[in-house]
PDB file of C-alpha atoms in Angstrom:
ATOM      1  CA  UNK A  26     -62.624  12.468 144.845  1.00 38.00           C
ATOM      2  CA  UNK A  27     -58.412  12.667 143.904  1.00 39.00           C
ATOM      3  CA  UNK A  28     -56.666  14.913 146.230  1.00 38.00           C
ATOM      4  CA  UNK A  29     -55.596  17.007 143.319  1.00 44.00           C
ATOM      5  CA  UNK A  30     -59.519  17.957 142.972  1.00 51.00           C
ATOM      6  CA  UNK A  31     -59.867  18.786 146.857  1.00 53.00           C
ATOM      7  CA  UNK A  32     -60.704  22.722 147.550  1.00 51.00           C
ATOM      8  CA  UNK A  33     -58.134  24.873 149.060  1.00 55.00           C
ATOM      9  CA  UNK A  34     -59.408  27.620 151.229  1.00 48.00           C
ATOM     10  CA  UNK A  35     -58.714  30.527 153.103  1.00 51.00           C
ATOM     11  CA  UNK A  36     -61.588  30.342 155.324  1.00 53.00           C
ATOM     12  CA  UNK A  37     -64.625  28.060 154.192  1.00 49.00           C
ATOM     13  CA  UNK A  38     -65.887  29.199 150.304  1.00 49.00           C
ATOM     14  CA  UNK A  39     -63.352  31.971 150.273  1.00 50.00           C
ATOM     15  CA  UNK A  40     -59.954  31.290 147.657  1.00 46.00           C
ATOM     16  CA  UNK A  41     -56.899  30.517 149.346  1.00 48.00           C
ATOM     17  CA  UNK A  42     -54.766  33.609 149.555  1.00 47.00           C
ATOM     18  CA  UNK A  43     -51.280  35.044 150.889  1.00 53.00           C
ATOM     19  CA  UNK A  44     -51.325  35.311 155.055  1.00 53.00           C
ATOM     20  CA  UNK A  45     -50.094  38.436 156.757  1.00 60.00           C
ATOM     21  CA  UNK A  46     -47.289  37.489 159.321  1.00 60.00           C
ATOM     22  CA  UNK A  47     -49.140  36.934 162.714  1.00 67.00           C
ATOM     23  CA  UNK A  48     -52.401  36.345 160.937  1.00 77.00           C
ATOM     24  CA  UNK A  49     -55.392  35.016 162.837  1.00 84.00           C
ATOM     25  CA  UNK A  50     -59.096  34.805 162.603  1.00 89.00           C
ATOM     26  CA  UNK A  51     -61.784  33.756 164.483  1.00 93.00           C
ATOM     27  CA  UNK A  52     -65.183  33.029 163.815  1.00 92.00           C
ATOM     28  CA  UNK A  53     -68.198  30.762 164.249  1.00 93.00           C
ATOM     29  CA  UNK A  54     -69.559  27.987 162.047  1.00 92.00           C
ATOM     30  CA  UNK A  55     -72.881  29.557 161.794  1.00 90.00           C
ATOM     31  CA  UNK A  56     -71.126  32.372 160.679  1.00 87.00           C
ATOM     32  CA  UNK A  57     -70.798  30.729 157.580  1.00 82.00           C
ATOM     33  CA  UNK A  58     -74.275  29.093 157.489  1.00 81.00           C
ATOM     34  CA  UNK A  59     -75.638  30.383 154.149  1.00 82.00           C
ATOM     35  CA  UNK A  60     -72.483  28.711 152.499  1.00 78.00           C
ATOM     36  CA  UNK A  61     -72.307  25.393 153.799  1.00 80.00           C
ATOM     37  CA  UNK A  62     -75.933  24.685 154.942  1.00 82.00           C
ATOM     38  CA  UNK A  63     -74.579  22.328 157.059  1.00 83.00           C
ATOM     39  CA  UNK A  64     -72.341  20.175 155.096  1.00 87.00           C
ATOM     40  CA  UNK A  65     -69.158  21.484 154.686  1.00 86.00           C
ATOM     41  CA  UNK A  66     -67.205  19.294 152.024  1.00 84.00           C
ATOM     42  CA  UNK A  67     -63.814  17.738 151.947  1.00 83.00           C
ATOM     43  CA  UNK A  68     -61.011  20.921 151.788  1.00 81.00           C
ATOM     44  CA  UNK A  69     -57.856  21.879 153.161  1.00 81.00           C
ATOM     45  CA  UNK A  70     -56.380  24.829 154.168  1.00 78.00           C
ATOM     46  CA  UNK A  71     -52.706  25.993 152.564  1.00 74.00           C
ATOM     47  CA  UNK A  72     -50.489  27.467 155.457  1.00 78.00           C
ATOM     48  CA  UNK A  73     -53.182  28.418 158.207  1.00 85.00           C
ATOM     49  CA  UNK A  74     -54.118  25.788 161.122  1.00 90.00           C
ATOM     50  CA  UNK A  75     -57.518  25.653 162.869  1.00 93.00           C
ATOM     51  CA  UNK A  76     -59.035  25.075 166.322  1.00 95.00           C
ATOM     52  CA  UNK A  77     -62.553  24.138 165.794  1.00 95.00           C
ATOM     53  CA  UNK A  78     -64.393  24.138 169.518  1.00 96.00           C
ATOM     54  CA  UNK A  79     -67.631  22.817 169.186  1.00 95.00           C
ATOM     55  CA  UNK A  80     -70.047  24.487 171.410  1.00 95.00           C
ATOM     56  CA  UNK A  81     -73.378  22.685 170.585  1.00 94.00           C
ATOM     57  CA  UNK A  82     -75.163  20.456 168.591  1.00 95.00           C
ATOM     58  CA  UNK A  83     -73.945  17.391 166.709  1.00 94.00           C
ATOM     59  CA  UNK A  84     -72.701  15.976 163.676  1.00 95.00           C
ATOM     60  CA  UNK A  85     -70.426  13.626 161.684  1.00 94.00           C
ATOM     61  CA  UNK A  86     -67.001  15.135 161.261  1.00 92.00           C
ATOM     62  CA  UNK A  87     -64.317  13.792 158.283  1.00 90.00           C
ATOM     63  CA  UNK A  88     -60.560  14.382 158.694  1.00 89.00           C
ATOM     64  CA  UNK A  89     -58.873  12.529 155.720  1.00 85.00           C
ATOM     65  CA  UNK A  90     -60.244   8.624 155.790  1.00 81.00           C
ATOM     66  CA  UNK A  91     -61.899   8.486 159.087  1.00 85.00           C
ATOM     67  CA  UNK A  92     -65.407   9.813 160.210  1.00 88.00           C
ATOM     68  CA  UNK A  93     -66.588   9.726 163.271  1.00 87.00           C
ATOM     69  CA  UNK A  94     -69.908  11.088 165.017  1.00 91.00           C
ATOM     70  CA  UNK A  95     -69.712  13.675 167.388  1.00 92.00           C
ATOM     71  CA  UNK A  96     -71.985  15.837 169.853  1.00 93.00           C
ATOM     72  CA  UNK A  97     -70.555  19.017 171.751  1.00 93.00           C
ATOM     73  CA  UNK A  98     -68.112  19.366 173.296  1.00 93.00           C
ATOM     74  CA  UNK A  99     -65.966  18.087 170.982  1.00 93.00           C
ATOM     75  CA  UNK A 100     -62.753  19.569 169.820  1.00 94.00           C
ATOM     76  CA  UNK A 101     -60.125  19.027 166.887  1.00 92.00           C
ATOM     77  CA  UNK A 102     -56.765  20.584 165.684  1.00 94.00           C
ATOM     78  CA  UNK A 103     -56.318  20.848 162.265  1.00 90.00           C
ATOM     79  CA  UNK A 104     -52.972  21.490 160.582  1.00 88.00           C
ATOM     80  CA  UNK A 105     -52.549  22.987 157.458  1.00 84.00           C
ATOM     81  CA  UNK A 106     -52.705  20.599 154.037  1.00 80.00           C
ATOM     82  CA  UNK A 107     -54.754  17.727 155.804  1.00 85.00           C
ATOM     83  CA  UNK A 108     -58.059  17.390 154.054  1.00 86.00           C
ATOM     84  CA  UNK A 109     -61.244  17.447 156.064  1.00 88.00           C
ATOM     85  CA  UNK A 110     -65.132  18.210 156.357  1.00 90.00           C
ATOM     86  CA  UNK A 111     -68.363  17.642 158.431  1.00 91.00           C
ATOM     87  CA  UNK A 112     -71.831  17.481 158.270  1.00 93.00           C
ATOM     88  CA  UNK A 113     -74.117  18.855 160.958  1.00 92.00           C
ATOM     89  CA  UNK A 114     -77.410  19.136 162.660  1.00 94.00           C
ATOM     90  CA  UNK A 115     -79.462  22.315 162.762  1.00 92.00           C
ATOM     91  CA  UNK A 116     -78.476  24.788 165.107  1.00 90.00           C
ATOM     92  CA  UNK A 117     -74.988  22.680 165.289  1.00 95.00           C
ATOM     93  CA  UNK A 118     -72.357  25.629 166.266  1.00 95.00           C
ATOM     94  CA  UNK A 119     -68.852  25.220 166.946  1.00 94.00           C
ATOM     95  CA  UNK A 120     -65.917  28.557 167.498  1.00 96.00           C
ATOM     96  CA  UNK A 121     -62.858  28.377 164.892  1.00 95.00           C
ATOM     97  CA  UNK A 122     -59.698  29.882 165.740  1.00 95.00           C
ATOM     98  CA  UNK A 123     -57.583  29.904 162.309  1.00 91.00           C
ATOM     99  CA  UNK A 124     -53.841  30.442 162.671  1.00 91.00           C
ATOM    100  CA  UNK A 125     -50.950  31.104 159.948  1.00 86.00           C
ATOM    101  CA  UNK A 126     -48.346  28.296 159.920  1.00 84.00           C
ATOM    102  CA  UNK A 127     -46.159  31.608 160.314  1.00 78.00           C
ATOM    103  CA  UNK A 128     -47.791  32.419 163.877  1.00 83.00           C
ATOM    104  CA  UNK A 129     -47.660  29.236 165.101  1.00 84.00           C
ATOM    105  CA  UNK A 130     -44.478  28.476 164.710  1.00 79.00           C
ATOM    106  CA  UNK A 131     -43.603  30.929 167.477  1.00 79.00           C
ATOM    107  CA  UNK A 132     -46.208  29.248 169.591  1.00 84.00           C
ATOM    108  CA  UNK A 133     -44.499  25.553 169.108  1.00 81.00           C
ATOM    109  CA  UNK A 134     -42.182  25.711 172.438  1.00 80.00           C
ATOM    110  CA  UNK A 135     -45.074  27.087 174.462  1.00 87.00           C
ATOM    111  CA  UNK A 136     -47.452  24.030 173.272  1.00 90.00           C
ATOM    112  CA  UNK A 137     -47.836  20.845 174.779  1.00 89.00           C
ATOM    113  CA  UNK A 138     -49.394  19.679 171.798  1.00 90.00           C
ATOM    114  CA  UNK A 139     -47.597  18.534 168.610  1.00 84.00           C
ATOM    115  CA  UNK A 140     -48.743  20.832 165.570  1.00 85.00           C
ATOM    116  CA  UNK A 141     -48.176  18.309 163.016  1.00 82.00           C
ATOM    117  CA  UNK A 142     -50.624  15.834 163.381  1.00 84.00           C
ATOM    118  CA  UNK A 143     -54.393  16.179 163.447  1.00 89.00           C
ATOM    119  CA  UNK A 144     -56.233  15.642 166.341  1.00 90.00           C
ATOM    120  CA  UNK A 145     -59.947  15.021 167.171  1.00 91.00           C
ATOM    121  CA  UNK A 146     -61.456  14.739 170.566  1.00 91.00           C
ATOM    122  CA  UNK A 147     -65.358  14.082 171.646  1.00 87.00           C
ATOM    123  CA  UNK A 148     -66.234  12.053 174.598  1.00 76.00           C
ATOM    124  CA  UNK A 149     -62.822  11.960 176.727  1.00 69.00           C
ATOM    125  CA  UNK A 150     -61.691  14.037 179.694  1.00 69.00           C
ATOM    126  CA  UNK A 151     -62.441  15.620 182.894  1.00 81.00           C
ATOM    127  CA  UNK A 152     -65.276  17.972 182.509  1.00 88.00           C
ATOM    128  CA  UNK A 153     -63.305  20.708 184.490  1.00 92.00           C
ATOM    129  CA  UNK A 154     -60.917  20.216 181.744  1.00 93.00           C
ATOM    130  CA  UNK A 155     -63.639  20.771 179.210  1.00 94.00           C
ATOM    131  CA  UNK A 156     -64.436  24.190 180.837  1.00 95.00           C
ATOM    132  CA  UNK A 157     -61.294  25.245 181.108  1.00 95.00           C
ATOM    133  CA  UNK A 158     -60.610  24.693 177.603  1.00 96.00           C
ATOM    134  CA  UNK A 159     -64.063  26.620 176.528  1.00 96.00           C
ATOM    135  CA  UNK A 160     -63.310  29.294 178.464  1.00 97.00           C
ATOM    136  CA  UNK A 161     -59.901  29.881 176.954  1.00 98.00           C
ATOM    137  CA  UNK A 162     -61.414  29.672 173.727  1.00 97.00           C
ATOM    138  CA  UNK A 163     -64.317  31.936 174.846  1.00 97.00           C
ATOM    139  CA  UNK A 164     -61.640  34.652 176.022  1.00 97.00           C
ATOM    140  CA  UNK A 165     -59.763  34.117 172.771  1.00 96.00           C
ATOM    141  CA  UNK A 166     -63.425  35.046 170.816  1.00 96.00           C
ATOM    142  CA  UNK A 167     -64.199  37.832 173.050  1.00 96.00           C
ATOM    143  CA  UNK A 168     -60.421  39.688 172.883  1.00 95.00           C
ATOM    144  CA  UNK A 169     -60.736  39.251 168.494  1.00 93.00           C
ATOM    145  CA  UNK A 170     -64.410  40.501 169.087  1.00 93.00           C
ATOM    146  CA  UNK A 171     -63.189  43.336 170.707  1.00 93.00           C
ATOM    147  CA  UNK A 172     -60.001  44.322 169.722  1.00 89.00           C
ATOM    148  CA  UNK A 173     -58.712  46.067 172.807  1.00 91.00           C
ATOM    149  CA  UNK A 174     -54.979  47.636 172.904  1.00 88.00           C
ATOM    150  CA  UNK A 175     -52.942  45.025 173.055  1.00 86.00           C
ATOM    151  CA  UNK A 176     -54.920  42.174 171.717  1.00 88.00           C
ATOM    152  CA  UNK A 177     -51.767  41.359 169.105  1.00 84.00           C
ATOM    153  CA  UNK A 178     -49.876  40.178 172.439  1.00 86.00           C
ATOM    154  CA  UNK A 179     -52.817  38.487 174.330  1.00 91.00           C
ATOM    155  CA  UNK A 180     -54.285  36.164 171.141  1.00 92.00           C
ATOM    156  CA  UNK A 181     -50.902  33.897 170.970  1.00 91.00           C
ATOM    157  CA  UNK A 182     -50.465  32.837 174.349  1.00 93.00           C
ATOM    158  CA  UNK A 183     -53.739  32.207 174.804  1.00 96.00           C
ATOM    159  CA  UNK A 184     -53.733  30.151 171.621  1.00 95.00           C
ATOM    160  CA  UNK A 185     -50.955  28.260 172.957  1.00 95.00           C
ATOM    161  CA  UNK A 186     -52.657  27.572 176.434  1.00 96.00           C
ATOM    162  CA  UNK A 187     -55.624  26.259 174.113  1.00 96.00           C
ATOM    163  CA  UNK A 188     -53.813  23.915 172.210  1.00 95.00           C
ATOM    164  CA  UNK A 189     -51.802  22.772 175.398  1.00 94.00           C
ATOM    165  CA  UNK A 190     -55.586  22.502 176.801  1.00 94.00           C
ATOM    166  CA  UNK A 191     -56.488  19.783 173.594  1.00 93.00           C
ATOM    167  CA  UNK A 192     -53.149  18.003 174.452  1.00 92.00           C
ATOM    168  CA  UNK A 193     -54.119  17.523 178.311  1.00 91.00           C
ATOM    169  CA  UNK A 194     -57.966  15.989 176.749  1.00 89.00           C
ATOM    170  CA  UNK A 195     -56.592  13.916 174.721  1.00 74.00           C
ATOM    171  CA  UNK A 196     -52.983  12.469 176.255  1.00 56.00           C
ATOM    172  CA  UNK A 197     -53.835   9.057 175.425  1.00 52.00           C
ATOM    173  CA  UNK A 198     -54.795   8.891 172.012  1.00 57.00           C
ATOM    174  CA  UNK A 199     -53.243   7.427 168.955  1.00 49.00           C
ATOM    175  CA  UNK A 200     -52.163  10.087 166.129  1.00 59.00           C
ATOM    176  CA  UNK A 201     -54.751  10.030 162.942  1.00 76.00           C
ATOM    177  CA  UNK A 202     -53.618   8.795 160.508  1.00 73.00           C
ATOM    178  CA  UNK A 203     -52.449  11.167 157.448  1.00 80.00           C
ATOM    179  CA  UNK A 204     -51.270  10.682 153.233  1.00 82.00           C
ATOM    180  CA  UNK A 205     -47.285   9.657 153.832  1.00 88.00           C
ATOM    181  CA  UNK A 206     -46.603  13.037 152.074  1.00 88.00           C
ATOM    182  CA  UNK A 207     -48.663  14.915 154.002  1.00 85.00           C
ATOM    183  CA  UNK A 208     -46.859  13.784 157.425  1.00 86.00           C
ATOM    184  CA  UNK A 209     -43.786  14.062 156.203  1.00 91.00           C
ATOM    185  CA  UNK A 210     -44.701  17.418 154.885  1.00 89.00           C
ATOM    186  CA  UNK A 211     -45.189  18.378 159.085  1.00 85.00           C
ATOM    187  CA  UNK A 212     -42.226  16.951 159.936  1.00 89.00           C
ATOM    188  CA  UNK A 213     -40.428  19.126 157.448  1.00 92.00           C
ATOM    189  CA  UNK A 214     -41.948  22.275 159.137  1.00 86.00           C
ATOM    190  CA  UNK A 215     -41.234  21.312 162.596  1.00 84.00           C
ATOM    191  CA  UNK A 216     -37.563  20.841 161.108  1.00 91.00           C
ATOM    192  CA  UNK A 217     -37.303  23.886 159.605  1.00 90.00           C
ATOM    193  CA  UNK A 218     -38.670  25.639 162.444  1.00 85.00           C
ATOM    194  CA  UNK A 219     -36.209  23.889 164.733  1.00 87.00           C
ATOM    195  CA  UNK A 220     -32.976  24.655 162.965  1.00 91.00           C
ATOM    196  CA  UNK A 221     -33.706  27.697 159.490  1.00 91.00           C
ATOM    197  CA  UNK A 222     -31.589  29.793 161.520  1.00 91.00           C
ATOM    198  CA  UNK A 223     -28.992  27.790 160.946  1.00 91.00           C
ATOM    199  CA  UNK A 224     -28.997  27.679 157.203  1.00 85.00           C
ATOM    200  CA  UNK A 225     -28.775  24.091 156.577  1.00 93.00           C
ATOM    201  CA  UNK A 226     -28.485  22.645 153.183  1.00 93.00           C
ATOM    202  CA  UNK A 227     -31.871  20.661 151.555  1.00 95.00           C
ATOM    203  CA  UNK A 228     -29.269  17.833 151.985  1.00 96.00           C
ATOM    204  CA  UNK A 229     -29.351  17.980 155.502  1.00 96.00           C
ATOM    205  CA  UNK A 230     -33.333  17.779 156.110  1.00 97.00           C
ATOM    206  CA  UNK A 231     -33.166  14.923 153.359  1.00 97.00           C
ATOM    207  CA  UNK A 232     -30.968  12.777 155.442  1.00 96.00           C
ATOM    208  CA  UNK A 233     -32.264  13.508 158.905  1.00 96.00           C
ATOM    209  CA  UNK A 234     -35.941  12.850 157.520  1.00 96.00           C
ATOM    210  CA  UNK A 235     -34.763   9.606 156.215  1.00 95.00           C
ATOM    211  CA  UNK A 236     -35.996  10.472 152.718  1.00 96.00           C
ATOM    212  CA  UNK A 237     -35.040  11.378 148.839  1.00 96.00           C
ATOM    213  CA  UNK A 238     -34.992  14.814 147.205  1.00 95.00           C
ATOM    214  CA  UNK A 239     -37.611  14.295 145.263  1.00 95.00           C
ATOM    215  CA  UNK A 240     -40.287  13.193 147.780  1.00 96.00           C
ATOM    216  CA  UNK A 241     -38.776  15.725 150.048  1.00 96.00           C
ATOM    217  CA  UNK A 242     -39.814  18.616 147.634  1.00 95.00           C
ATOM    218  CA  UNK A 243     -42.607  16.892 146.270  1.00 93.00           C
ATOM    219  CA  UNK A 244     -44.465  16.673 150.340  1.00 91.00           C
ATOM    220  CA  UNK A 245     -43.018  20.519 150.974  1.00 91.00           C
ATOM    221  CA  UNK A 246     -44.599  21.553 147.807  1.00 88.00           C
ATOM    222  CA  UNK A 247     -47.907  19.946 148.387  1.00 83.00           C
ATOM    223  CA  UNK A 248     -47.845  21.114 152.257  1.00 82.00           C
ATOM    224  CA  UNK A 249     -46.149  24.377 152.706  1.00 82.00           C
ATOM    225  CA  UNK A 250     -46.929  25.440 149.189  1.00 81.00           C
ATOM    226  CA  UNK A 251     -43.262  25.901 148.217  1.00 87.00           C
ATOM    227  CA  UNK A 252     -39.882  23.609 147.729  1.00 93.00           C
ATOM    228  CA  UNK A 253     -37.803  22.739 150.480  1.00 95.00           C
ATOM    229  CA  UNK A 254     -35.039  25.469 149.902  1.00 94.00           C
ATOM    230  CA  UNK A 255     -38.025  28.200 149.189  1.00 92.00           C
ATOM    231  CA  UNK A 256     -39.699  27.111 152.428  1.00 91.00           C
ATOM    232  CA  UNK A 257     -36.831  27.284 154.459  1.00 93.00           C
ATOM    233  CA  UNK A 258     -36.490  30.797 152.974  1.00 92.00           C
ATOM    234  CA  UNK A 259     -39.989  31.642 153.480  1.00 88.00           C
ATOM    235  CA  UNK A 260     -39.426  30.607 157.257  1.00 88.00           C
ATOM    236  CA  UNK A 261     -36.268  33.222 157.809  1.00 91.00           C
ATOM    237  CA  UNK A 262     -38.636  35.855 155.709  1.00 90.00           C
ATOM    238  CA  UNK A 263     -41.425  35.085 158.081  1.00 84.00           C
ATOM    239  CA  UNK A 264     -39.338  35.568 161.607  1.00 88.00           C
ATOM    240  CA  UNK A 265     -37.618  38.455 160.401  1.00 91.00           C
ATOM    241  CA  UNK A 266     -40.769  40.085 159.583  1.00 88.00           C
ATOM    242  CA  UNK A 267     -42.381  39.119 162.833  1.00 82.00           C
ATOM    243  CA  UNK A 268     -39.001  40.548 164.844  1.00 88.00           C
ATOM    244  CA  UNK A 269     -39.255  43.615 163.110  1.00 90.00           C
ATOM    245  CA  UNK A 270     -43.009  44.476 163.883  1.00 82.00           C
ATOM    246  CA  UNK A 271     -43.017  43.008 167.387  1.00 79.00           C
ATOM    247  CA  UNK A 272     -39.761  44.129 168.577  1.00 85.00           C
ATOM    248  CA  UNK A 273     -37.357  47.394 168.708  1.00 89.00           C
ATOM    249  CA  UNK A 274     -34.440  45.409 167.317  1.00 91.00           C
ATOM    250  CA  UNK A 275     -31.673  46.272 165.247  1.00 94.00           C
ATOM    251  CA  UNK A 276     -32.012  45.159 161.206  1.00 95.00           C
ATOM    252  CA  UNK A 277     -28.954  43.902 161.585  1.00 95.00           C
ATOM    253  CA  UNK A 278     -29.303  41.925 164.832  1.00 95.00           C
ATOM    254  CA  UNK A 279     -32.348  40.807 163.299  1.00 94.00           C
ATOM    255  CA  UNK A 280     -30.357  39.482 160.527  1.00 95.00           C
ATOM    256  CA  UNK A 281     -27.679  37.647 162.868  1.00 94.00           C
ATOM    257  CA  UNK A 282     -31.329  36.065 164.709  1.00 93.00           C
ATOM    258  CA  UNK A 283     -32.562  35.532 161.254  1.00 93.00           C
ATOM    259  CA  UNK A 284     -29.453  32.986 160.428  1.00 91.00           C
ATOM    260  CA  UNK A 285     -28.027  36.029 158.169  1.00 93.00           C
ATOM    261  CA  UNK A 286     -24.364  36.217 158.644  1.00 91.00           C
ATOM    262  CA  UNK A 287     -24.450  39.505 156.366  1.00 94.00           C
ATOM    263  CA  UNK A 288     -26.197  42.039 157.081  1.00 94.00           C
ATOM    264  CA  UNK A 289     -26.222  43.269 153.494  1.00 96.00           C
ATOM    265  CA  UNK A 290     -27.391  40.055 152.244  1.00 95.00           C
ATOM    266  CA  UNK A 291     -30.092  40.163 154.443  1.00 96.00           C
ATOM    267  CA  UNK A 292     -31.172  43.298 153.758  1.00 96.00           C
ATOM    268  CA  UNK A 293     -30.775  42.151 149.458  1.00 96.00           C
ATOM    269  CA  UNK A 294     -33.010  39.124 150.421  1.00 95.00           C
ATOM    270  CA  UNK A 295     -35.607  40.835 152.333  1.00 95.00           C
ATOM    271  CA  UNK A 296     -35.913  43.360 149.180  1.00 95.00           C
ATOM    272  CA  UNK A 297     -36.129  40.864 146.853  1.00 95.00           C
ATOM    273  CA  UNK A 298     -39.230  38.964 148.470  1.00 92.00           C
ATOM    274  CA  UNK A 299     -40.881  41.957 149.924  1.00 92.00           C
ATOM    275  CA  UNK A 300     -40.011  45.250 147.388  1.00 94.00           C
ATOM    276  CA  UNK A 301     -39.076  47.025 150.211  1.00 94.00           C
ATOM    277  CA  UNK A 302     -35.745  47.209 152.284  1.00 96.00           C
ATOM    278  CA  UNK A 303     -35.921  45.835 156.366  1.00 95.00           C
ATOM    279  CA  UNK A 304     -36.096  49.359 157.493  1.00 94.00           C
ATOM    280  CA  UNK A 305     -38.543  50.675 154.919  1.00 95.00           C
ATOM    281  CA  UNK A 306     -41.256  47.613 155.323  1.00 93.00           C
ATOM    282  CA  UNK A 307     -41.515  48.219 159.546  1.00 91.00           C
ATOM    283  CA  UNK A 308     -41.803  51.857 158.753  1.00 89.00           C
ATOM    284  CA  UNK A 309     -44.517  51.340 156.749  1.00 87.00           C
ATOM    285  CA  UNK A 310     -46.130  48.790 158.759  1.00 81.00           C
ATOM    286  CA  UNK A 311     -45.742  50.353 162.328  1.00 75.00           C
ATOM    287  CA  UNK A 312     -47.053  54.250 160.724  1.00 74.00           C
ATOM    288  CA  UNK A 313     -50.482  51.588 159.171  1.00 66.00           C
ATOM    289  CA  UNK A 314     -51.174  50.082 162.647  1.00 58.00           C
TER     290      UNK A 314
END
């Protein structure tokens, strides 16, 4: 099958849709049972990541050209645009944390593992750091079960001490390999998540990628689902969104933070993508939480 015919989803059998700033989900494979019956074909997922923690069972699991077998516990990170599938026994179950590109950018710096490269783990590892890992996936099940006050503070940081948990499992492995455009659509993110405050030009992330234009726009496109100068737009969008439900700040500090150096631009941009002016859109969304 091309790559153009692979299924993009928001979560398994469900179209691919626009994510909420922050957005998370969590859910089990069996969940999803009476859609995939056990063999969940090749498909990617547009801006969303997933933890997939298996808890049971076994299976064959596919991530882009490689398969390999597997039997609980068995782990793998998934970043968004990678194409990948598995096929499982009965009573095969496994927890999936999915996370918006958006979200976890914030989480980057507090991760000891690199969120641009797929990784799959089964058969490697301390068992106490096995448990560990479980539990903090457990705990990160239980507190979106539950939804106690709070819980939009709680689920990042323990995503982040998950992911770190992967890296410490799997410290001496060898990256999987990925499409040329699809790695070099990661390393655009972790670019632009490193420096969109700063407003650089697309000429800039073409020459420190080492790359043209066109194959620049071309992986962001296929990726992040934009081109490089929307993407890098989408990234401000997404932070100053994120500052201005999670924090008491100013719009216009969150405008200087936001790489803005005028206010009043800002505020143009922000009603251009949204409809609704900095001040109006966290009125809105703090009087709907």
């Amino acid at each position: 099958m091309s790559q153009t015919a692979i299924p993009e989803f928001f979560v398994y059998g469900e179209p691919a849709r626009a994510l909420d700033v922050g957005f998370l989900h969590v859910e089990t494979v069996q969940a999803r049972a009476s859609v995939h019956r056990g063999q969940v074909l090749a498909h990617k997922h547009p801006q969303m990541a997933q933890i997939t923690f298996w808890t049971g069972g076994s299976g064959t699991y596919r991530i882009e050209d490689e398969t390999w077998s597997f039997s609980a516990p068995t782990v793998s990170f998934m970043p968004s645009g990678v194409v990948h599938g598995f096929d499982i026994e009965p009573g095969t179950d496994a927890i999936v944390v999915s996370v918006a590109d958006a979200a976890l950018a914030v989480l980057a710096e507090q991760s000891a593992l690199p969120l641009d490269q797929p990784v799959f783990v089964t058969g490697r590892g301390e068992g106490a750091l096995w448990e560990r890992l479980g539990n903090t996936v457990r705990m990160i099940q239980a507190e979106y079960a539950d939804r106690l006050p709070g819980v939009e503070r709680i689920l990042p940081p323990l995503i982040a001490v998950a992911l770190s948990g992967i890296a410490r499992l799997d410290a001496q492995s060898h990256a999987i390999a990925v499409p040329a455009a699809v790695a070099l659509g990661g390393r655009l993110r972790r670019l632009i998540d490193r420096h969109f405050r700063e407003d650089w030009p697309v000429e800039r992330y073409v020459e420190e990628l080492g790359t043209t234009r066109h194959l620049l726009d071309k992986a962001a496109r296929q990726v992040l689902g934009a081109g490089v100068r929307q993407a890098i737009g989408d990234r401000r969008l997404v932070e100053a969104k994120r500052l201005l439900l999670f924090t008491i700040r100013t719009v216009e500090d969150i405008a200087y933070e936001t790489g803005f150096n005028d206010p009043a631009y800002f505020s143009r941009f922000f009603r251009q993508a949204v409809g609704l002016s900095p001040a109006a859109w966290r009125r809105q969304r703090v009087s709907s939480e």
